[in-house]
Amino acid sequence: MLTVLLLIPLCLLVLLGTTGRRHYHTQRLLVLAGVIAQLAITLFLYARFPQAGAAGSLSFEEQYEWFRIPAGDWGTIRADYHVGLDGLGLSMLLLTSVVFLLAAIASWNIKEKSKGYYALFALLMLSVPACFVVRDYLVFYVFFEFMLLPMYFLIGLWGGERREYAALKFFIYTLVGSLFILIVFIAGLVSTFDPAATALEAGIIASIEDYTPALLPEVQKLIQTQPEWVVHRFDMDLLAMQESYIPGSVLFAGHDFRWWAFWLLVTGFLIKLPAVPFHTWLPDAHVEAPTPISVILAGILLKVGGYGLFRFVIPMFADLWQAHSEVLAFMAVLSILYGAMNALAMDDLKKMIAYASVSHMGYVLLGAVSMTEEGLQGAIFQMMSHGVLSAGLFLLVGVLYDRTHDRHISHYSGLWHRMPRFSVFAFLLMFASLGLPLFSAFVGEVFTLLGSFRSEWVHNGWVAGAALGIVLSAAYFLWCLRRMFMGEYWLSEPAYHERLTDLRGRETVLLGICVVLSILWGVYPAFLFDIAQDSVNTLLRLIP
Amino acid sequence: MELIHSLWLLLLMPLAWGILLLVQPFARARVDGVVSVVLYGGLSMAGWLLLRSTGQVPGTVIELPVHWQLLKTYSVNSGIYIDYPTAWMVFIVGLVGSCVALYSCRYMQEETHRSRYFAYLSLFVFAMLGIVLVRDLLLIYVGWELVGLCSYLLIGFWHERSEARRAALQAFVTNRLGDAAFVVGIGACLLLTGSTDLLQMQQTLPWWAALCLFGGTMGKSAQFPLHFWLPDAMAGPTPASALIHAATMVAAGVYLLFRLHPLFPDSTLLVIAGLALITILWSALLACVQKDMKRVLAYSTVSQLGYMILAIALHNPAGGFAHLLTHAFFKAGLFLSVGAVIYYLHHWQEKKGLHFDAQNMFLTGGWARRALWLAIPYGILAAALAGFPLTAGALSKENIIMSVWASHARFGQVAYYLGSGAILGALLTAFYMGRQTGLIWLRPAPPEQAAAFPAQPHATFIIPLALLSVGSLWFWWSPNPMSLEAGAIWQRLKAPEASLPHAIGYLTSAGALFMFALGAWLYGFSPKGKTAHNEPYLQPLARLLYRFCCLQDRVIRYLMDVAKPNEQTESIWLQDRLTAWGLKLCRAAHQFDSKGIDRLINGLGKITVVAAHVIAWTDRQIVDGMVKAIVGMARLAAYIGSRLQSGILQEYAWIAIVALALIVLGVAI
């Protein structure tokens, strides 16, 4: 089933290839169909997903050997095509499908170079979900890198005025992060082996099913004496298991390099998240990106950073994660407050929302550092909630930008009188984002704060600092509402008056989806908590 | 018990009604108002019934527990929990709500967005019930934020006015500041007791956790130093102020403290009592020098909330809670009667095409003669607030003052200071109410208004006022007009040790009578006050007060003379300063972000490019140069080698001889 999910964009690419350059209508229908198909499959997977299933087990698993390199004395290197879903993956996949649906509808008016645009869009539809379902970190890395390429072109070709600068900055920034990650992945491959596969290779067992943990000492003795039998695999689970590390290797407990590897990996994913001070690519990329791409960027690409923390950093380096929790919590609080303060100073609406994203993603880091059930659940919830709400906020900016090509808060006043429906959605989305109860952001923030308060690893002072973030977020969102939507109707250019028409049907649907999902999750948070439960349990088991 | 499940309807009907009004506004018929009145009236009946069933036997509780296992280790008790105080709150919210809704039928009649107004009211009632009907702090916090939202929406209802926009924003953000502390407090409860259920927490909290929880109260109940949002919140419609900013929402903070104070250590409670006393005196003093009739009442609300908190902090929850209830009656009524004055003045203004500040007490007068039917309820309600004998206000306030004195047994000497402060506050209260009575009702009307409008009584105004003023008389609360101790509330909720110094209560009452008369005479009958268009007596006090809070000249200039009405407040100055500083900080952060971090990153990029150029140069000149050099040497060798093979015999002979000589030389050495 997961393979079908990944094949849809590939088929889409082929079909897009057969369309003519001017047939943008066919192309957008094709993409919409593809996105809906992916959403349908995701919902099907959700329906079949074992609720609160056995922790650590994967659903919908598929595994095939991809290649195998005999490396002589050094054993064998094997890569697999291995996909499977756990709670975290399913959460992210749900978010991905929803956000891509929003982005596809928001792309409706792209007519310029549409074939290229939709082809790149289809590539994103392949690589983003792939990141969340693959279990082999070589394949993960390939898709992780592969997200950058379409993003680079989508920002660089369809973006705003400074698009080339922004695209290049985005590309180089995240590429550096990826390289850090790559270094650690290589170290991970060198340092781990697959006990079961090694036992099979060495002939200790006849088939892979015969392997039991009791054989582990025998296999470990074997790899000391006969390293040529060792099988290295790019399996994520091996990184998380203590016993699969080869004694004396670079990532084995006690080796100096582990500390460096930890920080390289953390930095790599924090750039993506982003956390202050690795965030400066974000405002530029957002401001220059076209609306649907901003939606994807804020809706999902940032979450890959959080996903990486949960999938790689914490399982691989649980001890160091705890040892550095004060520093990381400081970074989280810094992101929350610093991002919020920057948002307060912005006059460009899109930049304000971009900095608000930095602030809200700080809660994800804080929750992850807390390593308590509330905190981890809150962090995952916050990712989902922010995905939907920031998508909605960027769509709001898009509505305004489409009409006037002017995003300055100070150039508008009293929009309520001219665009009542638009204003209602602005009120709903901004109140939702500032953490009003019954909307999803509230649950994410409150559970993150409660969890980090309960945590032994995070000083309570940091939590108090983070709590100030909810004051600042109220300040910048309400101030924006007050300046743009309330008061007397006034525009900096009289010509805008004609162009500022109220929401069209398509835009209403888009914003409506965001608001409805946010309310749904906010009123019944257990919907998302239940999905993520098994992943959170797995993570909690890592701490002694 | 099937009937008990209909309790959910209690909670959900206002929500449904509010949403319906938002989605489908009623443009013509006055359905919205009438249905709201009936809905809240039903709510107050339900509250009354609940009061009957929980009040008979002490400790009776009606509960519909719903355990919601949100996480594996964390569950929320999201059921309904009703005990005696909760039933009271439901009753009060319903009663004041229906009075206000009825009153609003006329007051908001001409508004184009009247349905939206009623929708906000209904959502507010839902959120307020959400606070009082649940027992889990997290869910209380949900309601807590939602009432904040409704308050924001109602303050900003006339968002075309800049002061309304500003006040709405200020109210929400200030409340948020308190809420941030509240969240930390909830986290502390979870950390220390493992639960956020109010009734499962038994142990005493450490002082910092208690103070954080009190932060929520401070924001919502406008306690010093977060008190300034409430007077500014008067920019909203007056009936909404009566319900939200006088009777119920601001009392939610007191209600929270009422629930939580058993968990607080005594030291924290003393700090809270101290803050409450500062609030009482500070806002009472400020109420004495206000010109705006609504702002007087707003400062008075802040001050009365201080009394409730003072009582609860000194372990007299019964007195504090009783004052909450009686205050809801008389303060809501005062707002409604003053609101009627404002309403008529506005209409008269519109008819005559005049423009003056209708809320300025110095620009009107003589209302007792113009509308006696309005003056009588106002008189009763003002007497209740001032603490006259035979009123409900006297019962509860004097109970508080006496209990503060009596708390000497537990808190020592401090109780006397607090008690004297509380008496001083009560005298000031009587004075500013006398002042308002004199200014609006007793002094002769300005000549141009003299024969202006024989205001005909409107039933929609009279009925709520009559209800609330009758409720402010003593006999509902206690059969003994001089003591709350005979009343049901005291019987149910009293602290174990209770013997009160009644003499102090009587003295305070007498003092209040005198101060009220003084205020009424000074402003209503004295030759100087009778015709004043400006504060005639307290200018020095006003100047002192505003100097004291470092007000700028323009504010003082306003007090001396007339300036724009929205420039008169202490808070706007504060807010301007704070916002200016805050924004400066934010802009600095942005500068740092764009100039600092971003430059650093760009600088790194530039360094990389420069390094790349250096490397490229090195590559061209040195690495490539070496390659070139090697190639050159090879060419040279090839050239030499090729030149050696000339084909001339003599040269070959010479080479052979030289080579032989070299070999011989080498062998010899």
XYZ file of N, CA and C in Angstrom, chain B residues 184-319:
408
model
N 1.883 28.123 34.047
C 3.029 27.626 34.800
C 2.547 27.044 36.127
N 1.573 27.714 36.733
C 1.023 27.202 37.988
C 0.369 25.846 37.811
N -0.373 25.683 36.718
C -1.007 24.388 36.461
C 0.065 23.324 36.282
N 1.126 23.704 35.534
C 2.244 22.773 35.358
C 2.826 22.392 36.707
N 2.946 23.363 37.591
C 3.496 23.086 38.914
C 2.602 22.115 39.679
N 1.280 22.309 39.551
C 0.360 21.377 40.224
C 0.562 19.963 39.708
N 0.704 19.873 38.384
C 0.886 18.560 37.782
C 2.182 17.935 38.273
N 3.211 18.776 38.352
C 4.514 18.284 38.779
C 4.483 17.825 40.227
N 3.824 18.621 41.067
C 3.920 18.357 42.492
C 2.900 17.343 42.977
N 1.702 17.362 42.378
C 0.670 16.472 42.885
C 0.306 15.388 41.874
N 0.830 15.498 40.665
C 0.553 14.468 39.669
C -0.830 14.557 39.083
N -1.521 15.643 39.348
C -2.881 15.736 38.846
C -3.237 17.207 38.684
N -4.187 17.476 37.807
C -4.680 18.843 37.720
C -6.117 18.921 38.212
N -6.551 17.886 38.891
C -7.910 17.872 39.419
C -7.959 18.665 40.721
N -8.860 19.639 40.762
C -8.913 20.524 41.921
C -9.110 19.776 43.231
N -9.932 18.744 43.174
C -10.301 18.097 44.432
C -9.343 16.992 44.828
N -8.452 16.622 43.897
C -7.501 15.587 44.274
C -6.232 16.166 44.869
N -6.067 17.468 44.694
C -4.858 18.084 45.231
C -5.076 18.348 46.706
N -4.222 17.816 47.518
C -4.384 17.977 48.953
C -3.246 18.754 49.573
N -2.033 18.499 49.095
C -0.889 19.062 49.817
C -0.750 20.560 49.551
N -0.082 21.230 50.462
C 0.155 22.668 50.302
C 1.212 22.880 49.225
N 0.950 23.828 48.359
C 1.890 24.104 47.276
C 3.010 25.010 47.780
N 4.183 24.969 47.142
C 5.218 25.945 47.493
C 4.799 27.343 47.069
N 5.463 28.341 47.644
C 5.001 29.726 47.446
C 5.006 30.130 45.992
N 6.018 29.673 45.220
C 6.115 30.158 43.836
C 4.979 29.603 42.990
N 4.616 28.327 43.268
C 3.510 27.753 42.501
C 2.211 28.475 42.828
N 2.045 28.778 44.119
C 0.827 29.479 44.533
C 0.761 30.854 43.890
N 1.905 31.535 43.856
C 1.903 32.869 43.257
C 1.599 32.790 41.762
N 2.137 31.753 41.103
C 1.853 31.607 39.670
C 0.360 31.403 39.450
N -0.256 30.538 40.260
C -1.693 30.322 40.116
C -2.440 31.623 40.381
N -1.953 32.388 41.352
C -2.598 33.658 41.645
C -2.458 34.631 40.477
N -1.405 34.418 39.658
C -1.239 35.255 38.468
C -2.478 35.244 37.597
N -3.104 34.071 37.484
C -4.331 33.995 36.695
C -5.407 34.888 37.273
N -5.556 34.823 38.587
C -6.542 35.676 39.262
C -6.228 37.149 39.059
N -4.942 37.449 39.139
C -4.514 38.832 39.019
C -4.913 39.417 37.668
N -4.724 38.622 36.624
C -5.085 39.118 35.295
C -6.588 39.240 35.151
N -7.300 38.182 35.487
C -8.728 38.155 35.221
C -9.471 39.109 36.145
N -9.081 39.153 37.412
C -9.793 40.012 38.356
C -9.143 41.370 38.506
N -8.264 41.714 37.568
C -7.713 43.066 37.506
C -7.122 43.516 38.823
N -6.211 42.735 39.380
C -5.564 43.123 40.624
C -4.267 43.868 40.329
N -3.937 44.780 41.192
C -2.707 45.536 41.072
C -1.547 44.559 40.951
N -0.618 44.716 40.061
C -0.417 45.800 39.088
C -0.992 45.505 37.692
N -1.853 44.520 37.560
C -2.437 44.263 36.242
C -3.857 44.817 36.162
N -4.132 45.846 36.947
C -5.520 46.290 37.080
C -5.957 47.219 35.963
N -4.999 47.770 35.209
C -5.344 48.922 34.374
C -6.225 48.586 33.182
N -6.328 47.299 32.848
C -7.128 47.004 31.647
C -8.622 47.196 31.900
N -9.031 47.014 33.161
C -10.478 47.006 33.412
C -11.138 48.377 33.194
N -10.589 49.460 33.733
C -11.214 50.761 33.432
C -11.257 51.042 31.929
N -10.223 50.657 31.202
C -10.245 50.916 29.765
C -11.262 50.048 29.046
N -11.562 48.894 29.662
C -12.522 47.986 29.027
C -13.904 48.592 28.962
N -14.087 49.745 29.593
C -15.402 50.399 29.574
C -15.749 50.946 28.193
N -14.804 50.804 27.245
C -15.099 51.224 25.875
C -16.147 50.327 25.230
N -16.434 49.198 25.838
C -17.442 48.298 25.280
C -18.851 48.776 25.611
N -19.864 48.108 25.056
C -21.250 48.460 25.370
C -21.515 48.309 26.868
N -22.289 49.220 27.437
C -22.488 49.228 28.887
C -23.123 47.949 29.440
N -24.166 47.384 28.815
C -24.713 46.143 29.389
C -23.688 45.022 29.428
N -22.819 44.970 28.395
C -21.780 43.950 28.409
C -20.824 44.203 29.560
N -20.517 45.483 29.818
C -19.663 45.796 30.968
C -20.321 45.315 32.241
N -21.654 45.486 32.323
C -22.350 45.083 33.537
C -22.212 43.591 33.777
N -22.355 42.808 32.709
C -22.302 41.360 32.880
C -20.865 40.876 33.066
N -19.988 41.328 32.181
C -18.666 40.726 32.110
C -17.685 41.421 33.025
N -17.652 42.747 32.937
C -16.609 43.464 33.648
C -17.053 43.954 35.010
N -18.209 43.471 35.469
C -18.611 43.825 36.828
C -19.075 42.602 37.599
N -19.980 41.829 36.991
C -20.633 40.798 37.790
C -19.928 39.447 37.700
N -19.587 39.001 36.516
C -19.193 37.598 36.418
C -17.744 37.350 36.041
N -17.319 37.799 34.841
C -15.993 37.366 34.391
C -14.900 37.783 35.356
N -14.923 39.044 35.767
C -13.857 39.487 36.652
C -13.936 38.760 37.989
N -15.135 38.267 38.323
C -15.257 37.507 39.565
C -14.704 36.095 39.414
N -14.449 35.679 38.154
C -13.915 34.332 37.954
C -12.575 34.168 38.663
N -11.778 35.245 38.666
C -10.501 35.170 39.361
C -10.695 34.919 40.844
N -11.690 35.597 41.411
C -11.986 35.395 42.830
C -12.456 33.969 43.064
N -13.299 33.495 42.145
C -13.814 32.136 42.265
C -12.663 31.129 42.246
N -11.698 31.374 41.360
C -10.546 30.470 41.287
C -9.792 30.468 42.612
N -9.569 31.657 43.143
C -8.846 31.739 44.410
C -9.647 31.055 45.516
N -10.964 31.224 45.456
C -11.843 30.572 46.410
C -11.623 29.061 46.404
N -11.470 28.502 45.185
C -11.251 27.059 45.082
C -9.852 26.652 45.514
N -8.880 27.514 45.221
C -7.485 27.101 45.377
C -6.873 27.459 46.725
N -7.475 28.418 47.445
C -6.737 28.948 48.586
C -6.386 27.918 49.661
N -7.139 26.807 49.794
C -6.676 25.840 50.804
C -5.298 25.253 50.495
N -4.883 25.346 49.219
C -3.585 24.777 48.861
C -2.446 25.765 49.063
N -2.778 27.029 49.337
C -1.736 28.046 49.394
C -1.137 28.116 50.794
N 0.165 28.316 50.868
C 0.772 28.507 52.195
C 0.418 29.880 52.751
N 0.464 30.026 54.052
C 0.050 31.267 54.690
C 0.874 32.463 54.243
N 2.188 32.228 54.022
C 3.037 33.360 53.643
C 2.547 33.954 52.316
N 2.247 33.085 51.362
C 1.758 33.577 50.076
C 0.429 34.279 50.242
N -0.412 33.722 51.091
C -1.716 34.342 51.284
C -1.566 35.746 51.859
N -0.564 35.929 52.712
C -0.345 37.267 53.260
C 0.094 38.231 52.169
N 0.987 37.744 51.286
C 1.411 38.590 50.164
C 0.204 38.967 49.318
N -0.652 37.965 49.062
C -1.843 38.221 48.257
C -2.735 39.239 48.948
N -2.866 39.095 50.268
C -3.698 40.044 51.018
C -3.119 41.447 50.906
N -1.793 41.546 50.988
C -1.155 42.854 50.859
C -1.438 43.480 49.509
N -1.286 42.665 48.447
C -1.567 43.163 47.099
C -3.023 43.592 46.990
N -3.903 42.802 47.620
C -5.325 43.130 47.546
C -5.588 44.467 48.212
N -4.916 44.719 49.346
C -5.136 45.993 50.035
C -4.647 47.155 49.172
N -3.478 46.967 48.542
C -2.986 48.013 47.644
C -4.019 48.270 46.550
N -4.553 47.178 45.996
C -5.553 47.330 44.944
C -6.752 48.121 45.444
N -7.227 47.750 46.645
C -8.418 48.403 47.189
C -8.203 49.906 47.290
N -7.101 50.285 47.905
C -6.904 51.702 48.188
C -6.566 52.476 46.920
N -5.682 51.913 46.133
C -5.234 52.598 44.919
C -6.414 52.871 43.998
N -7.220 51.833 43.750
C -8.289 52.039 42.780
C -9.418 52.864 43.403
N -9.597 52.785 44.732
C -10.626 53.631 45.346
C -10.227 55.101 45.223
N -8.938 55.372 45.440
C -8.471 56.752 45.280
C -8.676 57.224 43.845
N -8.328 56.370 42.907
C -8.482 56.771 41.506
C -9.951 56.960 41.154
N -10.812 56.136 41.765
C -12.246 56.295 41.484
C -12.739 57.654 41.956
N -12.085 58.195 42.998
C -12.519 59.478 43.536
C -12.270 60.636 42.586
N -11.371 60.481 41.641
C -11.035 61.621 40.792
C -11.412 61.394 39.335
N -12.207 60.391 39.047
C -12.610 60.163 37.661
C -13.720 61.118 37.271
N -13.769 61.404 35.968
C -14.863 62.220 35.453
C -15.906 61.348 34.768
N -15.424 60.260 34.219
C -16.293 59.400 33.422
C -17.106 58.518 34.361
N -18.438 58.512 34.215
C -19.250 57.785 35.195
C -19.005 56.282 35.149
N -18.704 55.745 33.961
C -18.434 54.305 33.907
C -17.090 53.961 34.509
N -16.145 54.859 34.330
C -14.817 54.566 34.877
C -14.825 54.580 36.401
N -15.655 55.425 36.988
C -15.777 55.396 38.444
C -16.182 54.004 38.883
N -17.206 53.489 38.189
C -17.697 52.158 38.565
C -16.651 51.082 38.277
N -15.878 51.271 37.208
C -14.865 50.271 36.887
C -13.798 50.228 37.971
N -13.298 51.412 38.375
C -12.303 51.414 39.451
C -12.906 50.852 40.723
N -14.185 51.152 40.915
C -14.843 50.617 42.092
C -14.887 49.091 42.034
N -15.115 48.550 40.840
C -15.108 47.084 40.696
C -13.758 46.515 41.091
N -12.700 47.141 40.569
C -11.356 46.665 40.915
C -11.197 46.649 42.433
N -11.659 47.725 43.053
C -11.497 47.858 44.486
C -12.296 46.782 45.234
N -13.540 46.544 44.786
C -14.365 45.536 45.462
C -13.809 44.127 45.258
N -13.254 43.872 44.075
C -12.618 42.570 43.852
C -11.465 42.398 44.828
N -10.797 43.511 45.101
C -9.735 43.473 46.101
C -10.259 43.028 47.456
N -11.441 43.511 47.835
C -12.036 43.066 49.104
C -12.257 41.562 49.125
N -12.822 41.065 48.028
C -13.096 39.616 48.006
C -11.808 38.836 48.170
N -10.767 39.278 47.457
C -9.506 38.541 47.518
C -8.876 38.676 48.890
N -9.003 39.865 49.462
C -8.484 40.065 50.822
C -9.137 39.079 51.778
N -10.454 38.943 51.663
C -11.155 38.047 52.590
C -10.705 36.606 52.398
N -10.659 36.179 51.154
C -10.307 34.780 50.919
C -8.875 34.509 51.352
N -7.990 35.493 51.076
C -6.597 35.295 51.456
C -6.449 35.178 52.959
N -7.327 35.821 53.706
C -7.237 35.737 55.161
C -8.188 34.674 55.715
N -8.436 33.657 54.920
C -9.203 32.491 55.363
C -10.628 32.826 55.758
N -11.255 33.713 55.001
C -12.682 33.923 55.189
C -13.369 33.722 53.849
N -13.352 32.493 53.328
C -13.935 32.279 51.999
C -15.415 32.623 51.951
N -16.119 32.399 53.062
C -17.564 32.657 53.039
C -17.836 34.127 52.786
N -17.102 35.002 53.499
C -17.299 36.428 53.336
C -16.941 36.870 51.926
